Short mmCIF file of C-alpha atoms and ligand atoms in Angstrom, two decimals:
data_model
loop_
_atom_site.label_atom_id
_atom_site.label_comp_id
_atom_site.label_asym_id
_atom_site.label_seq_id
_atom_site.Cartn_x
_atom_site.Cartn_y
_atom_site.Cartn_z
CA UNK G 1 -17.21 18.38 34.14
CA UNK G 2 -19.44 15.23 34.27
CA UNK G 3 -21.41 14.57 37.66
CA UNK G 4 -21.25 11.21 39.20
CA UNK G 5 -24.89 10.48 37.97
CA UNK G 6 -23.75 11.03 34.67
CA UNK G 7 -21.31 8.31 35.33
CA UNK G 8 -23.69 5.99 36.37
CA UNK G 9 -25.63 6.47 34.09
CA UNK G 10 -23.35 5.98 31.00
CA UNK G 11 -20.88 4.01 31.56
CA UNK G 12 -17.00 3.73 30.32
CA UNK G 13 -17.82 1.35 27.65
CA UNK G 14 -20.87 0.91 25.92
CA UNK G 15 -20.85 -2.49 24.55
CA UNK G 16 -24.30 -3.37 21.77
CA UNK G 17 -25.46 -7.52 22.55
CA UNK G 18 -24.60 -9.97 19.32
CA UNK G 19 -27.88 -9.64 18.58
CA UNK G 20 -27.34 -5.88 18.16
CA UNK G 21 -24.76 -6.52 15.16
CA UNK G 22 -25.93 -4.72 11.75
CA UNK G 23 -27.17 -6.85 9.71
CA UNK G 24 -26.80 -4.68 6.76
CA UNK G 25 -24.43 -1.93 5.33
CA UNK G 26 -25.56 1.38 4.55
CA UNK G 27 -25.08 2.95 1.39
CA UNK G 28 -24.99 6.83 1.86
CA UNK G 29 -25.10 7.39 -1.44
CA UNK G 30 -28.65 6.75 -1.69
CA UNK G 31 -29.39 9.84 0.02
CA UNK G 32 -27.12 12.06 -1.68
CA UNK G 33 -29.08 14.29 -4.00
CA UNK G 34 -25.58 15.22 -6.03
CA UNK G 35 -24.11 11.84 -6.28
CA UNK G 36 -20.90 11.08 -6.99
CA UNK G 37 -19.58 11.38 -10.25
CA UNK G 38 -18.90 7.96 -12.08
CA UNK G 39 -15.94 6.13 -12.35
CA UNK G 40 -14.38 6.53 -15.82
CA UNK G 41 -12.88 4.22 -18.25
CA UNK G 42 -8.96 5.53 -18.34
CA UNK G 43 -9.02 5.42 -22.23
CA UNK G 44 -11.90 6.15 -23.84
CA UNK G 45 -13.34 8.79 -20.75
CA UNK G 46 -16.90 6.92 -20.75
CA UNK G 47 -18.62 5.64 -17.42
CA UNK G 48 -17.23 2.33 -16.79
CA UNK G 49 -19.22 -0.97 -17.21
CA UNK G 50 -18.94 -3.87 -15.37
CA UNK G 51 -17.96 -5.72 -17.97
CA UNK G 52 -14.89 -3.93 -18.03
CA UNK G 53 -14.70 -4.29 -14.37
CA UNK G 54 -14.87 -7.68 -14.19
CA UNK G 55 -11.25 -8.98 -14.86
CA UNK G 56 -10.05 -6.63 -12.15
CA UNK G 57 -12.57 -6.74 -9.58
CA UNK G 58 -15.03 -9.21 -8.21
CA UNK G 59 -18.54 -9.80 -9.42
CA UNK G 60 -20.08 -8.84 -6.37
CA UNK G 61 -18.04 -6.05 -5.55
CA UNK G 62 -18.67 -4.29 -8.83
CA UNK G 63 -22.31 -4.19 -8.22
CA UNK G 64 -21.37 -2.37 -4.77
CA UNK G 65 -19.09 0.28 -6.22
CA UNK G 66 -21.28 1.26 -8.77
CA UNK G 67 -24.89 1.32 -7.01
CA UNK G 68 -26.12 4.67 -6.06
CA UNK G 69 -29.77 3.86 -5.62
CA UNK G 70 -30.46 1.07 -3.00
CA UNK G 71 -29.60 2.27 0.13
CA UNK G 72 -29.16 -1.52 2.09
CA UNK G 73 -27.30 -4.05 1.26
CA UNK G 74 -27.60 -7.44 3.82
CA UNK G 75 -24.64 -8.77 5.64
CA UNK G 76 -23.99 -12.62 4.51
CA UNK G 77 -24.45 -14.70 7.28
CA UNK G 78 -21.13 -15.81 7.02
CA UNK G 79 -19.53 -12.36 7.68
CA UNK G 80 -21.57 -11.63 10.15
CA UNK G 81 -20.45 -14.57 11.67
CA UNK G 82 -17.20 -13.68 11.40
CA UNK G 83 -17.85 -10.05 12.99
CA UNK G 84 -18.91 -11.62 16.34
CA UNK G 85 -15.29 -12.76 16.63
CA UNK G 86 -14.08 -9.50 17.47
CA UNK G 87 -17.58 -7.11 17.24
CA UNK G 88 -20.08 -5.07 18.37
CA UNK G 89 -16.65 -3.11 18.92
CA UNK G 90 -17.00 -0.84 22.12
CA UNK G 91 -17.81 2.68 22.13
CA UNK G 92 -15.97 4.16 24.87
CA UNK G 93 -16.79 7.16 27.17
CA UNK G 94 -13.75 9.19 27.50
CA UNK G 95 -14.35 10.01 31.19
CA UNK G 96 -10.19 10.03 31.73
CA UNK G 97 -9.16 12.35 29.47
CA UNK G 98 -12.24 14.64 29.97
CA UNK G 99 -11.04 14.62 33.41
CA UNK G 100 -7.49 15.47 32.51
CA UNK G 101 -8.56 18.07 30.21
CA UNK G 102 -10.67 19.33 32.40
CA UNK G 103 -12.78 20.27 29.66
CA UNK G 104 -17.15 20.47 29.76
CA UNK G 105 -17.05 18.48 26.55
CA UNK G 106 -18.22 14.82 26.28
CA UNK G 107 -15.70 12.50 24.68
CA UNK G 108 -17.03 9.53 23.36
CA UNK G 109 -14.93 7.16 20.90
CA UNK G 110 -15.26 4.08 18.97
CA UNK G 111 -12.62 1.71 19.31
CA UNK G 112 -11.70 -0.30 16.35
CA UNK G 113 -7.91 -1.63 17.62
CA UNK G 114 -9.76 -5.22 19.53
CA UNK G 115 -8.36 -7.51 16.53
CA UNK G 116 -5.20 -8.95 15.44
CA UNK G 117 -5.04 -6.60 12.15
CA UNK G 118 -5.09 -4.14 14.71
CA UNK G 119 -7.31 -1.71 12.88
CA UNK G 120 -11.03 -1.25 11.41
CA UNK G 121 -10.02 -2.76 8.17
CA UNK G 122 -10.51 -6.49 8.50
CA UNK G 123 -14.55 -5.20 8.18
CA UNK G 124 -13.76 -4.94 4.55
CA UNK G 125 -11.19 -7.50 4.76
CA UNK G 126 -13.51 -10.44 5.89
CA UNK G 127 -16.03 -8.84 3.62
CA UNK G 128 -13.76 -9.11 0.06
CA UNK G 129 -12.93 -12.24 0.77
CA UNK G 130 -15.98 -13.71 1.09
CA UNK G 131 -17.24 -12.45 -2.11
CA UNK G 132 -14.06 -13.79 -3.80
CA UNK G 133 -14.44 -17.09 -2.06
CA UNK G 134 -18.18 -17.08 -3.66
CA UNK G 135 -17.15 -16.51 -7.08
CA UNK G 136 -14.67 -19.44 -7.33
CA UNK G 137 -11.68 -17.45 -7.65
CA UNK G 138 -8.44 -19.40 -6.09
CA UNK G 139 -6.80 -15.60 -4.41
CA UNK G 140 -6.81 -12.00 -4.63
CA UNK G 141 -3.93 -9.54 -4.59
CA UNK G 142 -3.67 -6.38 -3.32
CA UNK G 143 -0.99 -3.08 -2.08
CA UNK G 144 -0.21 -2.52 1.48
CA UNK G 145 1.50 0.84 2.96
CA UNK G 146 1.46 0.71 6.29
CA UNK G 147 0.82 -3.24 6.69
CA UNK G 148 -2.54 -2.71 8.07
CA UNK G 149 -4.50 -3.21 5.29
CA UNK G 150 -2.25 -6.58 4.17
CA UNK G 151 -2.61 -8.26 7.69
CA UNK G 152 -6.35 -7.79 7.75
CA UNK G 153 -6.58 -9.12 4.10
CA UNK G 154 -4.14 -12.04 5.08
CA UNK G 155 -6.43 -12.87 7.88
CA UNK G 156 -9.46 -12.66 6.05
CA UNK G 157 -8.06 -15.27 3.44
CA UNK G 158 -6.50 -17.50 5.99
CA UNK G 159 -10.44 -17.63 6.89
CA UNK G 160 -11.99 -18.87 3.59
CA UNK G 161 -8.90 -20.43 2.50
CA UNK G 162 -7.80 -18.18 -0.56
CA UNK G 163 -4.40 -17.24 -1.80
CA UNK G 164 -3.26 -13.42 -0.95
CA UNK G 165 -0.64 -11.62 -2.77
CA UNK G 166 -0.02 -8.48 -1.50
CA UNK G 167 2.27 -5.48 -2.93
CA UNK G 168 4.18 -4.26 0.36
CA UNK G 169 5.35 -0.46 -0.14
CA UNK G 170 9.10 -0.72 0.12
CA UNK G 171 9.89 1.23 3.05
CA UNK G 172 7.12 -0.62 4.75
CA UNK G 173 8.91 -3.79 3.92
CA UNK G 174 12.19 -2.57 5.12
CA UNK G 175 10.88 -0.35 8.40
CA UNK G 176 7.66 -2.93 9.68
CA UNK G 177 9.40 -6.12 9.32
CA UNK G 178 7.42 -7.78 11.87
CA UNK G 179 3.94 -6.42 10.11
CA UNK G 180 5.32 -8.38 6.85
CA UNK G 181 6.14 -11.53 9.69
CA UNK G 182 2.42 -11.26 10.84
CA UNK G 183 1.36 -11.62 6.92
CA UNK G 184 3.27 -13.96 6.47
CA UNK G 185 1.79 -16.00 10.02
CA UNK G 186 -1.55 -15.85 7.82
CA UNK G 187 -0.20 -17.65 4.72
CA UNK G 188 0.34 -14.58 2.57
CA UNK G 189 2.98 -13.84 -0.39
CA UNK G 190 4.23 -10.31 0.42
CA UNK G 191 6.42 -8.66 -2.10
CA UNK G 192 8.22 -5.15 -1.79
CA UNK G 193 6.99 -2.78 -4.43
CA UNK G 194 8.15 -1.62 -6.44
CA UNK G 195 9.28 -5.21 -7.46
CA UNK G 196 10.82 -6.45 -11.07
CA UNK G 197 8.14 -9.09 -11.04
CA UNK G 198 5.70 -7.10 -12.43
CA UNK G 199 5.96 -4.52 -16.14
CA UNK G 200 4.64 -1.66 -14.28
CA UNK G 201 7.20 -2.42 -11.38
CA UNK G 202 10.32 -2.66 -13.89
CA UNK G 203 9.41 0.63 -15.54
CA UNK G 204 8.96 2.52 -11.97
CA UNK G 205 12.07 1.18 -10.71
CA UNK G 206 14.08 1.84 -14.23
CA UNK G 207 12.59 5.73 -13.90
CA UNK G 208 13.39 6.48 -10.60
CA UNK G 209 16.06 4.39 -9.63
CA UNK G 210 16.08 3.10 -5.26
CA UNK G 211 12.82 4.69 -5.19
CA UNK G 212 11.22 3.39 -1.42
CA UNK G 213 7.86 3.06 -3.45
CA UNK G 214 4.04 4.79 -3.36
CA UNK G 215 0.77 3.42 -2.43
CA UNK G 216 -0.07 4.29 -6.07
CA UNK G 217 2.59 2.58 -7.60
CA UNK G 218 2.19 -0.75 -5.36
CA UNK G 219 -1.82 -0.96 -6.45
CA UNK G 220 -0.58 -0.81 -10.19
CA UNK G 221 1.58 -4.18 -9.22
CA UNK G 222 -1.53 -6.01 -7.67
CA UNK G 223 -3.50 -4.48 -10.41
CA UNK G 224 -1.64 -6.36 -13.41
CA UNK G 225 -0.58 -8.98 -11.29
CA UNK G 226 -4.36 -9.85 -10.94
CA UNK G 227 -5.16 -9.44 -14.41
CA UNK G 228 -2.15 -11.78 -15.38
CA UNK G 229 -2.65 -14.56 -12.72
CA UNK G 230 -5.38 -16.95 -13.83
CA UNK G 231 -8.36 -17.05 -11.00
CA UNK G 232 -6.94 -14.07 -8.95
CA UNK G 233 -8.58 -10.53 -8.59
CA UNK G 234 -7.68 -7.46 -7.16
CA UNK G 235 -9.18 -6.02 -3.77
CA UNK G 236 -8.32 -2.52 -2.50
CA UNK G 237 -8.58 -1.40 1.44
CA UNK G 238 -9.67 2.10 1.45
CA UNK G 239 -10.64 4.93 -0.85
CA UNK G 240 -13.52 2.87 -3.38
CA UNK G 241 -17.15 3.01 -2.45
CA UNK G 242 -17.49 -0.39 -1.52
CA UNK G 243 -15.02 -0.35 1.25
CA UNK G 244 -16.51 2.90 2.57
CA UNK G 245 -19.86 0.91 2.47
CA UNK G 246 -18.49 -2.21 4.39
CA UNK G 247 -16.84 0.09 7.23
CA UNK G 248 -20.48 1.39 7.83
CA UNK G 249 -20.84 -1.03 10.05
CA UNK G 250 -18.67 1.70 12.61
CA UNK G 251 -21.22 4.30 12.51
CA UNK G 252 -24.41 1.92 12.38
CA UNK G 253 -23.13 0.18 15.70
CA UNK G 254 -22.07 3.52 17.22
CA UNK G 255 -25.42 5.50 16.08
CA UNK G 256 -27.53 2.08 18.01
CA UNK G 257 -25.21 2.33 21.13
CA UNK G 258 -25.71 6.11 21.21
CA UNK G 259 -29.39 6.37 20.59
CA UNK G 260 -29.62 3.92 23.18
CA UNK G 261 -28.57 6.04 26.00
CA UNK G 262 -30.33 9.01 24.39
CA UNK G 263 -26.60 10.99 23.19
CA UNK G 264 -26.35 12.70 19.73
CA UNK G 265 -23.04 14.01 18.90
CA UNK G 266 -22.56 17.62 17.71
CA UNK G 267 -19.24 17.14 16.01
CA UNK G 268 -18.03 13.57 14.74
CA UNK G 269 -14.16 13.43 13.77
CA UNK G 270 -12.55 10.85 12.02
CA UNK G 271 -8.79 11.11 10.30
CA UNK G 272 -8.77 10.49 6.26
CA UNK G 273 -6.73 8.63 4.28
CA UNK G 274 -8.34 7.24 1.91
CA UNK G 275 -11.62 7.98 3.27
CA UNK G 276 -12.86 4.62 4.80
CA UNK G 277 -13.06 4.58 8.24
CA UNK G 278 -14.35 8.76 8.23
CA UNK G 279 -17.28 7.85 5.89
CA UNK G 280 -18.30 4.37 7.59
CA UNK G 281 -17.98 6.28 10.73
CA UNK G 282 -20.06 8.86 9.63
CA UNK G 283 -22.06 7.16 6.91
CA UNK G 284 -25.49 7.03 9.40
CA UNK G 285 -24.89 10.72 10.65
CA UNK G 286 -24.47 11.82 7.61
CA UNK G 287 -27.65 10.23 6.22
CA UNK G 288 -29.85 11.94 8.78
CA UNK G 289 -28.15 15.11 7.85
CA UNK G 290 -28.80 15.05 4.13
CA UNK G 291 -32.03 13.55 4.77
CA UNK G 292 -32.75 17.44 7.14
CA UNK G 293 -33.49 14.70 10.16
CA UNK G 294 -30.77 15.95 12.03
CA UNK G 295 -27.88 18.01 12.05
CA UNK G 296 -24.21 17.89 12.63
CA UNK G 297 -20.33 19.15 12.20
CA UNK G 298 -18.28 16.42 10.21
CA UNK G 299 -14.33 17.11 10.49
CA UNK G 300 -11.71 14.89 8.63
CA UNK G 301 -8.72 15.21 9.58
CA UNK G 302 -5.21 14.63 7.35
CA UNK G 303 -1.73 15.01 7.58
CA UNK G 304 -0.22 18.28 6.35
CA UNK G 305 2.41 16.19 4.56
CA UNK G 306 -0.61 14.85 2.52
CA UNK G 307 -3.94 17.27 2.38
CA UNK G 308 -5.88 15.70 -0.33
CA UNK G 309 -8.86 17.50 0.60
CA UNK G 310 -7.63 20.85 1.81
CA UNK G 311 -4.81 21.29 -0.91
CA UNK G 312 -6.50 18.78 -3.63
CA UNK G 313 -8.07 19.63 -6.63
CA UNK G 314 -11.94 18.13 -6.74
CA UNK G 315 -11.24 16.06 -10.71
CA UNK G 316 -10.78 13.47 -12.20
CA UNK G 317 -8.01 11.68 -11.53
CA UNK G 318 -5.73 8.21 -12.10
CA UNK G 319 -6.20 5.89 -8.68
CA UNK G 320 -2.23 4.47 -9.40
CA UNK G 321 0.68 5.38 -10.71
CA UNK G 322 0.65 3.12 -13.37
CA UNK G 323 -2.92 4.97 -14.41
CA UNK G 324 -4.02 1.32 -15.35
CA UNK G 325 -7.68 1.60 -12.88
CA UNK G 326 -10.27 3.63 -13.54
CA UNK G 327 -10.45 7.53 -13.10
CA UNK G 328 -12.23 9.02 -10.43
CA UNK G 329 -13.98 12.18 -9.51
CA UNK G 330 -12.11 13.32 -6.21
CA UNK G 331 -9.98 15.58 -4.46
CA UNK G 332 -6.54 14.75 -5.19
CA UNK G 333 -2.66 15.63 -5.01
CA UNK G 334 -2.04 13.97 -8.38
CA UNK G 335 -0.78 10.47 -8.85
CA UNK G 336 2.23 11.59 -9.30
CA UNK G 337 2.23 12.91 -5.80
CA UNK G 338 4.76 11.52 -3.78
CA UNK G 339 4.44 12.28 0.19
CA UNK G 340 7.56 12.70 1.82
CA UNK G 341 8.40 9.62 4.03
CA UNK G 342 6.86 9.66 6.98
CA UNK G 343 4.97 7.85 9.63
CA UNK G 344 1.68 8.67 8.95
CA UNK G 345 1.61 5.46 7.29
CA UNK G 346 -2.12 4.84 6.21
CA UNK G 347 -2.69 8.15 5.19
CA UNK G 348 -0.65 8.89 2.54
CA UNK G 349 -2.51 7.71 -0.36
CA UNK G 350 -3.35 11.23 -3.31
CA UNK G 351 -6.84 10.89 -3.22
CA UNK G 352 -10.23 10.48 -1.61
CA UNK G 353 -13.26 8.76 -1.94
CA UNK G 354 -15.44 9.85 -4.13
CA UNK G 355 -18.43 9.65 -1.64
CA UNK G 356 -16.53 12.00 0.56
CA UNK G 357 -14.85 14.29 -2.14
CA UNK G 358 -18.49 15.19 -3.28
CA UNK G 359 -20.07 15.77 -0.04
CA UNK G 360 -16.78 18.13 0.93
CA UNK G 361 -17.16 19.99 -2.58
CA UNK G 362 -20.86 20.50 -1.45
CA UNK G 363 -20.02 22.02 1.81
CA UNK G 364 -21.75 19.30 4.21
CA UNK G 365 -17.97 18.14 5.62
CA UNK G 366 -14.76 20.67 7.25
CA UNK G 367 -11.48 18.80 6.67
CA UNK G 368 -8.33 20.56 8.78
CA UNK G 369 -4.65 19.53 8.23
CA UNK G 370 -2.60 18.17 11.23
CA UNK G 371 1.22 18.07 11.98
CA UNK G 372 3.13 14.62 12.69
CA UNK G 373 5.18 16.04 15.97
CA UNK G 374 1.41 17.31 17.53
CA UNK G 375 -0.23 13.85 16.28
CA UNK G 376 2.06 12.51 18.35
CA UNK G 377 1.72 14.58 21.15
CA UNK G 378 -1.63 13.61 21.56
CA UNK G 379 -1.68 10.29 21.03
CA UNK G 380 0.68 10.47 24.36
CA UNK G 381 -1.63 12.74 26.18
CA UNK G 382 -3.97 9.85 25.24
CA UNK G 383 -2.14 6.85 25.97
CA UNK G 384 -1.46 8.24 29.22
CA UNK G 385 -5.13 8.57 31.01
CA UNK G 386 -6.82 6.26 28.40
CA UNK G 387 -4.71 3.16 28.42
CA UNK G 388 -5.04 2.25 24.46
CA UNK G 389 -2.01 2.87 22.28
CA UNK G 390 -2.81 4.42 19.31
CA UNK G 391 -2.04 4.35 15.91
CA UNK G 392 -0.25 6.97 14.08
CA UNK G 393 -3.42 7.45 11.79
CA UNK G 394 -5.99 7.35 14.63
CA UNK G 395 -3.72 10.03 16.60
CA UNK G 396 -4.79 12.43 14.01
CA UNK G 397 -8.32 12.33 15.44
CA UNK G 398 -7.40 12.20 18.46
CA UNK G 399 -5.67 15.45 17.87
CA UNK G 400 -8.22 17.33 16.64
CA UNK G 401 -10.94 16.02 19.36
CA UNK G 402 -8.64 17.46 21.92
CA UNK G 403 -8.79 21.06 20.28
CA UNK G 404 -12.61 20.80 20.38
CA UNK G 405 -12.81 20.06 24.11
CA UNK G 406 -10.28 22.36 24.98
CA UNK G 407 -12.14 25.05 22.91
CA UNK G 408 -15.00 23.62 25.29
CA UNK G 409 -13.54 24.68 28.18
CA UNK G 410 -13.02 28.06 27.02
CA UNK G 411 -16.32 28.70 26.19
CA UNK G 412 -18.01 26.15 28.53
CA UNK G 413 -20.49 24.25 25.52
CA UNK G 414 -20.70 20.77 27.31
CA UNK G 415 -20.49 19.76 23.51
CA UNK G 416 -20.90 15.64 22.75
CA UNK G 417 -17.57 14.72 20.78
CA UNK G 418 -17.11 11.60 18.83
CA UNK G 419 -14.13 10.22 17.14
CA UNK G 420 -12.73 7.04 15.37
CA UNK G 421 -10.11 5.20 17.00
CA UNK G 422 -9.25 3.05 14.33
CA UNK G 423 -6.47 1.01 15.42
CA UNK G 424 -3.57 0.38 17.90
CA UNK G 425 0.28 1.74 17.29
CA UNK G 426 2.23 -1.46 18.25
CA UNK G 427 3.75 -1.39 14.74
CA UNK G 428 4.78 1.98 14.94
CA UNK G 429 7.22 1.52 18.02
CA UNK G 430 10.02 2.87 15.52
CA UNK G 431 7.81 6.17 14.87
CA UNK G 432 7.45 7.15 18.55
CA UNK G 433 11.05 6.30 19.34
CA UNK G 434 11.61 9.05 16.80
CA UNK G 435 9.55 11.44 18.33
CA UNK G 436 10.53 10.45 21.76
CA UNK G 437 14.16 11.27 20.48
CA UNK G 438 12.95 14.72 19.13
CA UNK G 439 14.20 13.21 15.88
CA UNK G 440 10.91 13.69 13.96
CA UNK G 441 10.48 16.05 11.50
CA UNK G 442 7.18 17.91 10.33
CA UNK G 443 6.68 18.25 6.57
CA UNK G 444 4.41 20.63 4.49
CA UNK G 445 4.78 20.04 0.71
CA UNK G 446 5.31 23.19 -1.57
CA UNK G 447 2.85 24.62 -3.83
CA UNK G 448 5.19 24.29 -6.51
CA UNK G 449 5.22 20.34 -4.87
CA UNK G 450 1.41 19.92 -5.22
CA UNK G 451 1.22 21.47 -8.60
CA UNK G 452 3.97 18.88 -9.97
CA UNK G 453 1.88 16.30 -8.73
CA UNK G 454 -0.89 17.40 -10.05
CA UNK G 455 0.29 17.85 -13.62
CA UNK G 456 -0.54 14.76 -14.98
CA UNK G 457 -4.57 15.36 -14.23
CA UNK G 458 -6.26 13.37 -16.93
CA UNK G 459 -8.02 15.72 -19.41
CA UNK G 460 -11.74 15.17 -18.91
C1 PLP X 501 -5.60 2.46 6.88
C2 PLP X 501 -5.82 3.12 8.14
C3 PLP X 501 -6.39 4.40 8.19
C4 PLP X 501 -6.74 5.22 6.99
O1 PLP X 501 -7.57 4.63 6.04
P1 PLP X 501 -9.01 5.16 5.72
O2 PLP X 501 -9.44 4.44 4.51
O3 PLP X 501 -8.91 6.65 5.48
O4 PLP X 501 -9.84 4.87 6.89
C5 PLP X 501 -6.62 4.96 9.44
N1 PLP X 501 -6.29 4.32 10.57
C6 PLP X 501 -5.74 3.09 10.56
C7 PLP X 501 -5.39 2.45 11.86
C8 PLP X 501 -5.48 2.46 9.35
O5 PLP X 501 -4.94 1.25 9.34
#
């Protein structure tokens, strides 16, 4: 257990000074000896240029994805300025639920719920839009599963004053109506997907008739709906390299507030969706690992309903349904994996960064598979000493930093946890009512499931 010195000493939350903001993102894949693989044109299998980029994505945002080499990239004054509306975001000593746990381990976490998104992904949010903004376009469009991704986008445009079109996955629309609402409070168009607006949309809804819609299928919609609209582009919240890169700021403001009271973690945990909040979280860690600087245990952590790491195949792979973006080198279901319903939202997307995918192939990451009724669990264990209520997604790190500690106690290692809380659950009221009614139900797809899924694997 901690002494009272060590309570004095570090307090609950460690908050950095403005002047302690990053002012540049980190780009981990300067450090990596095997880099990623590159992103492939879907038809003729070559690396893809940035010319053929270019009516999808922004400018700017192209030269992120596809730089391997320089390992800083500044923060625009005007994003930065926008951070210190809701950042530094605190890292927060767990004293509570070390206490309850009565565990030797130290539990730190880094708290990404203090914004009106409600989740780490307006740092990429605030960051796409800006570059749009730049490059004259009048609005971007994009998929949302969960909602979290659409609100911080919506935000983010509200900001600069751009147009957002956003691809709602149909039983998002129809179970988070007040997530669409808070869109909506922003100035955004939010449409359930699959729609008939769209070709890609009409042909998904003609095949599989009241389907309640994929994350892959919904980024196929914002995909052509970019392409079509004059002006528009499409932004994505997760899974490419230059969101990963944006959400560094996470682990560059919690590697300054740790080094500052002299704490190194020994195991950092983050749950893993697409991969963007693990890898910013991470990112810094990571690069002192590769570098042989330092050394330490990297866990993802995903549902068991969707285990694109510890079921996945490392390959090449479509990034929609509608296999109309590029193919990518990572572990992955299949897009034609279709997670059962449930309420890990933001983690049900088939694949993984690339970033990520190549460092777990190389054996510098673990990645463990979770149940929804135990995510749950803990997020209540937490919620009860800690105060925060979590999201669904988050809970899955929680989960797993509660297994270390408790291993802690067994063998009494007063080992330094860290994990990403990456947003609040008041969204998700509907998915602990469940739970709280014993109505939810745990789900491991088949082998025979993940196979079918993963039939379609382009041949590269
Ligand atoms: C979207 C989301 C995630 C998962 O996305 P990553 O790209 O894997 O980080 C996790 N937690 C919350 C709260 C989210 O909104």
């Amino acid at each position: 257990m901690f002494t009272a010195e060590e309570k004095k000493r570090i307090p609950y939350k460690i908050y950095l000074s403005e002047s302690e903001l990053p002012r540049a993102w980190y780009n981990l894949r300067a450090d990596m000896k095997n880099k990623p693989a590159p992103l492939l044109n879907a038809a003729t299998k070559a690396p893809i240029t940035k010319e053929e980029l270019a009516p999808v994505f922004c400018d700017e945002l192209i030269e992120q994805e596809l730089n391997d080499t320089d390992a800083y990239f500044p923060i625009p004054e005007e994003i930065v300025d926008f951070y210190k509306m809701y950042r530094p975001a605190p890292l927060i000593r767990a004293y509570c639920l070390e206490e309850k746990l009565g565990t030797p381990a130290k539990i730190y976490y880094k708290f990404e719920g203090n914004n009106t998104s409600g989740s780490h992904k307006l740092n990429s949010a605030i960051a796409q839009a800006y570059y749009a903004k730049k490059q004259g376009l009048k609005g971007v469009t994009t998929e949302t599963g969960a909602g979290q991704w659409g609100t911080a986008l919506s935000m983010a445009c509200s900001y600069f004053g751009l147009d957002c079109k956003v691809y709602m996955v149909k039983c998002s629309y129809e179970q988070k109506p007040f997530r669409r609402e808070v869109m909506r409070v922003y100035g955004a168009n939010v449409t359930p997907s699959p729609s008939m607006e769209t070709e890609v949309g009409r042909k998904i809804n003609a095949e599989h008739p009241g389907t309640s819609g994929s994350l892959g299928c919904a980024i196929s919609e914002a995909v052509e709906a970019a392409q079509n609209l004059d002006g528009y582009r499409y932004v994505l919240g997760s899974v490419l390299n230059q969101v990963m890169l944006h959400q560094t700021v996470i682990g560059l403001e919690t590697k300054t507030a740790m080094d500052k009271y002299g704490v190194k973690p020994d195991v950092i945990i983050g749950c893993a969706g697409g991969g963007s909040n693990l890898g910013g979280l991470i990112a810094p860690f990571m690069g002192e690992k590769l570098r042989g600087e330092a050394d330490y245990r990297f866990i993802a952590v995903e549902p068991a309903s969707c285990p694109s790491f510890t079921r996945g195949k490392f390959a090449y792979d479509y990034c929609d349904t509608g296999m109309i973006c590029p193919l990518a080198k990572m572990c992955t279901l299949g897009s034609d994996f279709i997670p059962a319903p449930n309420h890990s939202g933001g983690l049900r997307y088939h694949g993984m960064n690339p970033i990520l995918s190549q460092l777990y192939a190389d054996g510098l990451m673990e990645a463990v598979t979770v149940q929804q009724t135990e995510v749950f669990a803990a997020a209540e264990e937490f919620a009860r000493v800690e105060g925060i209520l979590p999201a669904p997604e988050s809970s899955h790190a929680i989960k797993v930093a509660i297994d270390e500690a408790l291993k802690c106690k067994e063998t009494g290692e007063e080992k330094v946890i860290l994990f990403g809380l990456t947003g609040t659950g008041y969204f998700d009221m509907y998915a602990y009512e469940k739970f709280h009614d014993g109505k939810m139900e745990n789900y491991i797809p088949t082998d025979e499931e993940i196979a079918k899924g993963q039939r379609n694997l382009p041949n590269v």
